[in-house]
Short mmCIF file of C-alpha atoms in Angstrom, two decimals:
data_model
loop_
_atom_site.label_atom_id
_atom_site.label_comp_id
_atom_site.label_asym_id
_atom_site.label_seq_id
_atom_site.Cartn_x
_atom_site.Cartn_y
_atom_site.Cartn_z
CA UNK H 2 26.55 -1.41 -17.99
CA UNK H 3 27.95 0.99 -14.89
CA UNK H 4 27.02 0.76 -11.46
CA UNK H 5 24.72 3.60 -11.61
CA UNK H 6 22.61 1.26 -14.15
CA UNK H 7 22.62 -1.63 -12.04
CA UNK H 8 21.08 0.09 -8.80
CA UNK H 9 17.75 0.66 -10.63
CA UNK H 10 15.71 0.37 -13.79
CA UNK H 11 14.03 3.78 -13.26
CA UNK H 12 15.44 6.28 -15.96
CA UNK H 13 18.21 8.14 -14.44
CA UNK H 14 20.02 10.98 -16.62
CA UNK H 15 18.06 14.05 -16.00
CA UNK H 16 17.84 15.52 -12.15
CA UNK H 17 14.12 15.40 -12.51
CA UNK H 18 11.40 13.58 -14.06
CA UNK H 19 7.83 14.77 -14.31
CA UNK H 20 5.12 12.36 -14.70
CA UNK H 21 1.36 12.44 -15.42
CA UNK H 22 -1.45 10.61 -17.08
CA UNK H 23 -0.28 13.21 -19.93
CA UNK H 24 2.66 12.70 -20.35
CA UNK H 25 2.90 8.73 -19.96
CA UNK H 26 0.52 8.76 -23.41
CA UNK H 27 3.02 11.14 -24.97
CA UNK H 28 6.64 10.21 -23.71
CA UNK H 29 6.05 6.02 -23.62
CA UNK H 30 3.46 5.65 -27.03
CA UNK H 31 5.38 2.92 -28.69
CA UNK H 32 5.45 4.74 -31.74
CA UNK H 33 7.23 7.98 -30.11
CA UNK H 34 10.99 6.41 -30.25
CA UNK H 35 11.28 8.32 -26.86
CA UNK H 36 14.57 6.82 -25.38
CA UNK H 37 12.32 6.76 -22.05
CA UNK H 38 11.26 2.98 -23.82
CA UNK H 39 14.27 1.18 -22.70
CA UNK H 40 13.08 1.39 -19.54
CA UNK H 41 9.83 0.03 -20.07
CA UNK H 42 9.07 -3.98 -19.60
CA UNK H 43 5.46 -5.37 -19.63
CA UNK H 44 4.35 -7.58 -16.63
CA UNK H 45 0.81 -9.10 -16.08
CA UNK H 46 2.38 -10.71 -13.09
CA UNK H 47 3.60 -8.05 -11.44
CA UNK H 48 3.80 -8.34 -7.75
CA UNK H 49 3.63 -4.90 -5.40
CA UNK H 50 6.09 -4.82 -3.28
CA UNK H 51 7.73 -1.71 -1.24
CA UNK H 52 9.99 -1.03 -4.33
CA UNK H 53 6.90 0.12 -5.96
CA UNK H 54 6.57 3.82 -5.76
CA UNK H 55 3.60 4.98 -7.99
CA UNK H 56 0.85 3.41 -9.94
CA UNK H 57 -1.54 5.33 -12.33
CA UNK H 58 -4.98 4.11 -13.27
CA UNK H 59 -5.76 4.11 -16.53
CA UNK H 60 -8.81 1.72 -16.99
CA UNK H 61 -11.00 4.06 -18.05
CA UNK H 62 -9.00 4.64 -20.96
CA UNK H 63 -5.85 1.79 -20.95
CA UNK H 64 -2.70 2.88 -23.08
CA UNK H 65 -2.20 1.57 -25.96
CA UNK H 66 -5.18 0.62 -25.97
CA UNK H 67 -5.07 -2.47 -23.41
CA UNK H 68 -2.67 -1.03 -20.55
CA UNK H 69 -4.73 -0.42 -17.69
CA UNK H 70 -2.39 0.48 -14.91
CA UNK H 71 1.92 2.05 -15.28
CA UNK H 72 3.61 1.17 -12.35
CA UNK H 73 6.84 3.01 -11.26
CA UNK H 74 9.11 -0.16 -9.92
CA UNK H 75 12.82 0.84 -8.50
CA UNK H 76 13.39 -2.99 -9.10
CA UNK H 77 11.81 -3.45 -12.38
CA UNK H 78 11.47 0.14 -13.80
CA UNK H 79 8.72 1.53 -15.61
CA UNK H 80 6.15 -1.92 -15.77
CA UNK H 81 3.13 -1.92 -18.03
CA UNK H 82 -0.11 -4.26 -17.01
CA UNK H 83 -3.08 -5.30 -18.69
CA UNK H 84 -4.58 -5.84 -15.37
CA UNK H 85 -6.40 -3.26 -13.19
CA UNK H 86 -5.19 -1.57 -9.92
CA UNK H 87 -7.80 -3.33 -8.07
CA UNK H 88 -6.69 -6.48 -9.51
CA UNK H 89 -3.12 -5.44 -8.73
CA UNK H 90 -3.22 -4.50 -5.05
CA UNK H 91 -6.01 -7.96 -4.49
CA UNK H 92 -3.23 -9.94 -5.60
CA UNK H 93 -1.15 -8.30 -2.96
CA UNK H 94 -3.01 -8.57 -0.02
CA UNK H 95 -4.19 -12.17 -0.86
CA UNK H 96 -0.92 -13.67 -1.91
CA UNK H 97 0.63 -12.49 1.54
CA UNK H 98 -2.18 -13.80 3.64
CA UNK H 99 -0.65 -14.09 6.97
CA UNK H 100 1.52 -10.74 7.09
CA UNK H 101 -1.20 -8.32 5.40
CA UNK H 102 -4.68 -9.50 4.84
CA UNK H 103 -5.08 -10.68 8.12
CA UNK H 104 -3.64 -7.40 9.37
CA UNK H 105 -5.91 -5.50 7.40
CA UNK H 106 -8.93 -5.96 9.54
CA UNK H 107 -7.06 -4.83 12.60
CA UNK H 108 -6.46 -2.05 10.36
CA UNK H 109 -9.47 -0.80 9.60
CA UNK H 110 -10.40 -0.88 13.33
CA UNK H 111 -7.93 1.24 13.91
CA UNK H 112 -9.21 3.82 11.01
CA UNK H 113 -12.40 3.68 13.13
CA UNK H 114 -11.06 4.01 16.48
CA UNK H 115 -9.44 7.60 14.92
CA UNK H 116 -13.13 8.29 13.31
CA UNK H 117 -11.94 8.13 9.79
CA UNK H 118 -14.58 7.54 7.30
CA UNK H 119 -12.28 6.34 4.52
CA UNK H 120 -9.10 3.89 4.32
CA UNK H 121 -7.05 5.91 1.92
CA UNK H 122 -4.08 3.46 3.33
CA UNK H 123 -2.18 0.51 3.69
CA UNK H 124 -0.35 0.94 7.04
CA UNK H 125 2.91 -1.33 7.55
CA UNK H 126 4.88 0.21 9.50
CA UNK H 127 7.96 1.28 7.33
CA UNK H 128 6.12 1.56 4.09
CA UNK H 129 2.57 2.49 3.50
CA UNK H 130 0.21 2.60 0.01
CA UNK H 131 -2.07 5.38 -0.60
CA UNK H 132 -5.11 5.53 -2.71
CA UNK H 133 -6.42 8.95 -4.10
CA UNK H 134 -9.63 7.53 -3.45
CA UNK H 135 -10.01 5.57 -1.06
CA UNK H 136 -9.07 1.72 -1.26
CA UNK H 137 -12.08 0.05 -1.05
CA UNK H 138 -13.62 2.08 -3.81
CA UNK H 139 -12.08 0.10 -6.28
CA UNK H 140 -9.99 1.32 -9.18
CA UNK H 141 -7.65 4.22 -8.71
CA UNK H 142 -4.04 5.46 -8.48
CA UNK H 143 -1.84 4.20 -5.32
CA UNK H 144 1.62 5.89 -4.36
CA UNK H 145 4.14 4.29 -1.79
CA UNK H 146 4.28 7.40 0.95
CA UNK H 147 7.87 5.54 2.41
CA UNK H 148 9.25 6.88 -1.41
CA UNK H 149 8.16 10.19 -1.39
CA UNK H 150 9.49 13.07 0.39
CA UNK H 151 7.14 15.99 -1.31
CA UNK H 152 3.60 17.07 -1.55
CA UNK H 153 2.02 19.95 -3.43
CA UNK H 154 -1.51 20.92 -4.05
CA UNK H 155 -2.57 23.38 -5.82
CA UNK H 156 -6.81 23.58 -6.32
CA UNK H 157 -7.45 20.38 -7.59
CA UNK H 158 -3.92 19.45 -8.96
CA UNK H 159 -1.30 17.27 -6.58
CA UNK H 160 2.03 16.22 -6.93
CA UNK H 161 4.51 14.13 -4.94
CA UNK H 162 8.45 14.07 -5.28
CA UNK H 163 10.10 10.91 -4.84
CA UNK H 164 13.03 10.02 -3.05
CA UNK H 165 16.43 10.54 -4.54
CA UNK H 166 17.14 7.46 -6.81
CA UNK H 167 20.40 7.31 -8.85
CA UNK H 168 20.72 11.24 -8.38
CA UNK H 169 17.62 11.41 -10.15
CA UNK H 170 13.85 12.61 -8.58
CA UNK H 171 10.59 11.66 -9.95
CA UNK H 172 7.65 13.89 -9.74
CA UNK H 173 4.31 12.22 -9.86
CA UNK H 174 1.13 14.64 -10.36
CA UNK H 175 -2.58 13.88 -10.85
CA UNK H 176 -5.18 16.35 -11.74
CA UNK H 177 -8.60 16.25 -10.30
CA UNK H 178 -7.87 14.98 -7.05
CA UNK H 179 -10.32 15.57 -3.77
CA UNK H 180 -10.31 18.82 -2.54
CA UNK H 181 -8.99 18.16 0.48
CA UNK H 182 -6.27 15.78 -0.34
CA UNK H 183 -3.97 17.44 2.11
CA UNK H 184 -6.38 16.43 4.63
CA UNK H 185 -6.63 12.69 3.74
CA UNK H 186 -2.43 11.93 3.08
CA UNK H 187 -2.56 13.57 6.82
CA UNK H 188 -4.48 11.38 7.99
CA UNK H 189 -3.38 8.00 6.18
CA UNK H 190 0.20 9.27 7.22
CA UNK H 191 -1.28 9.21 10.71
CA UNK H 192 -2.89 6.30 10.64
CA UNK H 193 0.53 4.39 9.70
CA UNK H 194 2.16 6.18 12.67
CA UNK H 195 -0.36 4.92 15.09
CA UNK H 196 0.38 1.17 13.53
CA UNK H 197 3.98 1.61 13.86
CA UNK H 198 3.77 3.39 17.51
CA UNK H 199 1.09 0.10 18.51
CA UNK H 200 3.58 -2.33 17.08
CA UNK H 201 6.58 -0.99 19.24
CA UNK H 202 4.61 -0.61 22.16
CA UNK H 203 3.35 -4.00 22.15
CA UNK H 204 7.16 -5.12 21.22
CA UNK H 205 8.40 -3.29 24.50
CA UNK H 206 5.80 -5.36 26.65
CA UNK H 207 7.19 -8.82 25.25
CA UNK H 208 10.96 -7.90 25.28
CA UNK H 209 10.30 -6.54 28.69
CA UNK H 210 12.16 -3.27 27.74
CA UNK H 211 11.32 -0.48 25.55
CA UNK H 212 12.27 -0.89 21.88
CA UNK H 213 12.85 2.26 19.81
CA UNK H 214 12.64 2.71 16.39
CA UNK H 215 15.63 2.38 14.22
CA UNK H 216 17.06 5.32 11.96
CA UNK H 217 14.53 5.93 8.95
CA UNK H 218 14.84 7.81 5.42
CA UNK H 219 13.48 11.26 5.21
CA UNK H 220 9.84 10.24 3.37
CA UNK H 221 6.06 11.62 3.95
CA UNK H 222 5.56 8.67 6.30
CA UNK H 223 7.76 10.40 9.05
CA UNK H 224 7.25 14.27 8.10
CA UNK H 225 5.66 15.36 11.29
CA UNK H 226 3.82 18.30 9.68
CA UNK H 227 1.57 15.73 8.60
CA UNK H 228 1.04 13.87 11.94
CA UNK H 229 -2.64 14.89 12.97
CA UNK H 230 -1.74 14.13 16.95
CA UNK H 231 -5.44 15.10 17.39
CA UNK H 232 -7.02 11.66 16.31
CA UNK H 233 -3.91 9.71 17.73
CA UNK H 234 -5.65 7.68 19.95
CA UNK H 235 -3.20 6.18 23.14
CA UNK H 236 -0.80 3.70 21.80
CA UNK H 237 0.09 1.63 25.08
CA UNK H 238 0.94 -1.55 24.90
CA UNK H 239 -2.14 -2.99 25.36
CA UNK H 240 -4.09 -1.43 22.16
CA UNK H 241 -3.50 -3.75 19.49
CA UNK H 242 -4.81 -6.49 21.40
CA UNK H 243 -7.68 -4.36 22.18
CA UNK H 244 -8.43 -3.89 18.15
CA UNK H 245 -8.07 -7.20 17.68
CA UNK H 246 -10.59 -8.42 20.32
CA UNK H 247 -13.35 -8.44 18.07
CA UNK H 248 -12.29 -9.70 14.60
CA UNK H 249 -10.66 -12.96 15.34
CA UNK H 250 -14.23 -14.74 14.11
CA UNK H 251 -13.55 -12.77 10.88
CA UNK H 252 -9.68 -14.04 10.88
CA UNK H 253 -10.43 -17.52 11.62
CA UNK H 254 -12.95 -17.26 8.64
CA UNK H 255 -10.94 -15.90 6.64
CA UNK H 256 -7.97 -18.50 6.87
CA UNK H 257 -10.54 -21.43 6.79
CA UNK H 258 -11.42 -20.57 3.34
CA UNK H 259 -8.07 -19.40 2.23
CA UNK H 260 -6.83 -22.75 3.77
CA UNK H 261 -9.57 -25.53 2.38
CA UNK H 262 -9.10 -23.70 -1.06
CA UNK H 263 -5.33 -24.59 -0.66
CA UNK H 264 -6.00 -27.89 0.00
CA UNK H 265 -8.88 -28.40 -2.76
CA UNK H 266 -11.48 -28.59 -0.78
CA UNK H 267 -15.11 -27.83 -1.11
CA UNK H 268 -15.54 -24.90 1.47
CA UNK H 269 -18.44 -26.25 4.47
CA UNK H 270 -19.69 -23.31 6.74
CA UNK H 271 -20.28 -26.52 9.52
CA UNK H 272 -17.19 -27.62 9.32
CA UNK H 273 -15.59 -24.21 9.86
CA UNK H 274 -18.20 -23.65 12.92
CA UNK H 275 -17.25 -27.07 14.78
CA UNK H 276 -13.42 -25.51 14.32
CA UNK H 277 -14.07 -22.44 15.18
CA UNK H 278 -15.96 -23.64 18.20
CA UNK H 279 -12.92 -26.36 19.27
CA UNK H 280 -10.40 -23.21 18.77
CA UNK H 281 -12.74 -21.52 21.44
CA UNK H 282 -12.06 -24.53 23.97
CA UNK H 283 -8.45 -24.49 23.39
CA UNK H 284 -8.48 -21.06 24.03
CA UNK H 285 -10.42 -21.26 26.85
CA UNK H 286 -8.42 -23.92 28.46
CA UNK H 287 -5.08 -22.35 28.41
#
């Protein structure tokens, strides 16, 4: 095995790949003896993580007959699951309670503060997810914007170009997407930009000196054609905080349950209102 084979999983020995709904039936169906198989690995347990950089839905129709979403790993190549996209991206945002669930409400305040009627994204600063539909719609294909450096649409037919991996690209295209795709990726791109900005301005205020971003990768997420700087709202250092204000009984909730089912426990709304209310007095003390 060379180098160049132990950097990813992803095929690597054409300059481009093309990939669709299409052509994942016809290129990975067992039965084709494409050589594209050897990079193929089922996983029911597979974790997102920012390696991922596209998943299709197909539970509508699952390959093979019981494969309902393809994931595009850099870490574990091309992964196979019997287990929805909803399923997938649950697993993600409950498994990492503290860093992304939790988050996620301050989140969606901040899609409201911009007036966005949709989340199509999962804002984290350096890498961000984003549904073709919306995430809270359920099933549907997600694509890591921090991998991709392209977007085309054309009517109702989209593609994205990936990052450079092992010399290789991989295009990822979906038919049928909303009309004004172009629209939404600007303003989940957006969205991400006013997390990151918030974040760094609320970093200067504790250092006591402004902190900059580091260096990044060429990707979507930092392609200012896409910034929509007319629903930035200000990002001073204060306006996290302010988007948090109002959620923290929905936080506390949240990690009450998420702790007594940790800790087998039978889940008592009382309970969690006599700690909610002694959190309140601590609080209130300091």
């Amino acid at each position: 095995m060379n180098k160049r084979q132990l950097k990813t999983k992803l095929p690597y020995k054409e300059k481009t790949y093309q990939w669709s709904k299409e052509i994942i039936r016809e290129k990975l169906h067992f039965a084709s003896g494409s050589e594209l198989l050897q990079y193929v690995v089922h996983m029911d347990n597979y974790a997102v993580s920012a390696m991922m950089m596209a998943m299709y839905d197909f539970d509508k129709d699952p390959l093979e007959g019981k494969y309902k979403a393809v994931i595009f790993d850099q870490n574990h190549g091309i992964v196979l699951s019997t287990r929805n996209t909803r399923q997938i991206i649950g697993d993600f945002l409950n498994n990492e309670i503290f860093e992304y669930q939790l988050g996620l409400a301050v989140q969606k305040k901040i899609a409201r503060s911009m007036n966005l009627n949709r989340y199509h994204a999962l804002s984290f600063n350096k890498f961000a997810f984003f549904s073709l539909k919306g995430f809270t719609n359920g099933k549907t294909s997600w694509l890591n914007l921090s991998a991709l450096t392209e977007f085309s649409l054309h009517r109702r037919n989209a593609s994205f170009t990936s990052v450079e991996v092992n010399g290789s690209r991989h295009i990822f295209c979906f038919d049928k997407v909303v009309a004004n795709l172009d629209k939404v990726l600007s303003e989940a791109i957006t969205h991400n930009l006013v997390v990151k900005r918030g974040l760094l301005a609320y970093e200067s205020k504790l250092m006591g000196r402004p902190v900059v971003s580091g260096r990044e990768k060429k990707s979507l997420l930092n392609d200012s054609q896409y910034f929509a700087y007319e629903i930035m709202p200000k990002c001073d250092a204060n306006y996290l905080v302010s988007m948090s204000k109002d959620i923290w009984h929905d936080i506390f909730l949240l990690f009450g349950k998420r702790l007594f089912k940790l800790l087998e426990i039978n889940w008592n709304y009382e309970d969690y209102k006599e700690a909610y209310k002694h959190n309140n007095r601590i609080n209130y003390l300091r």
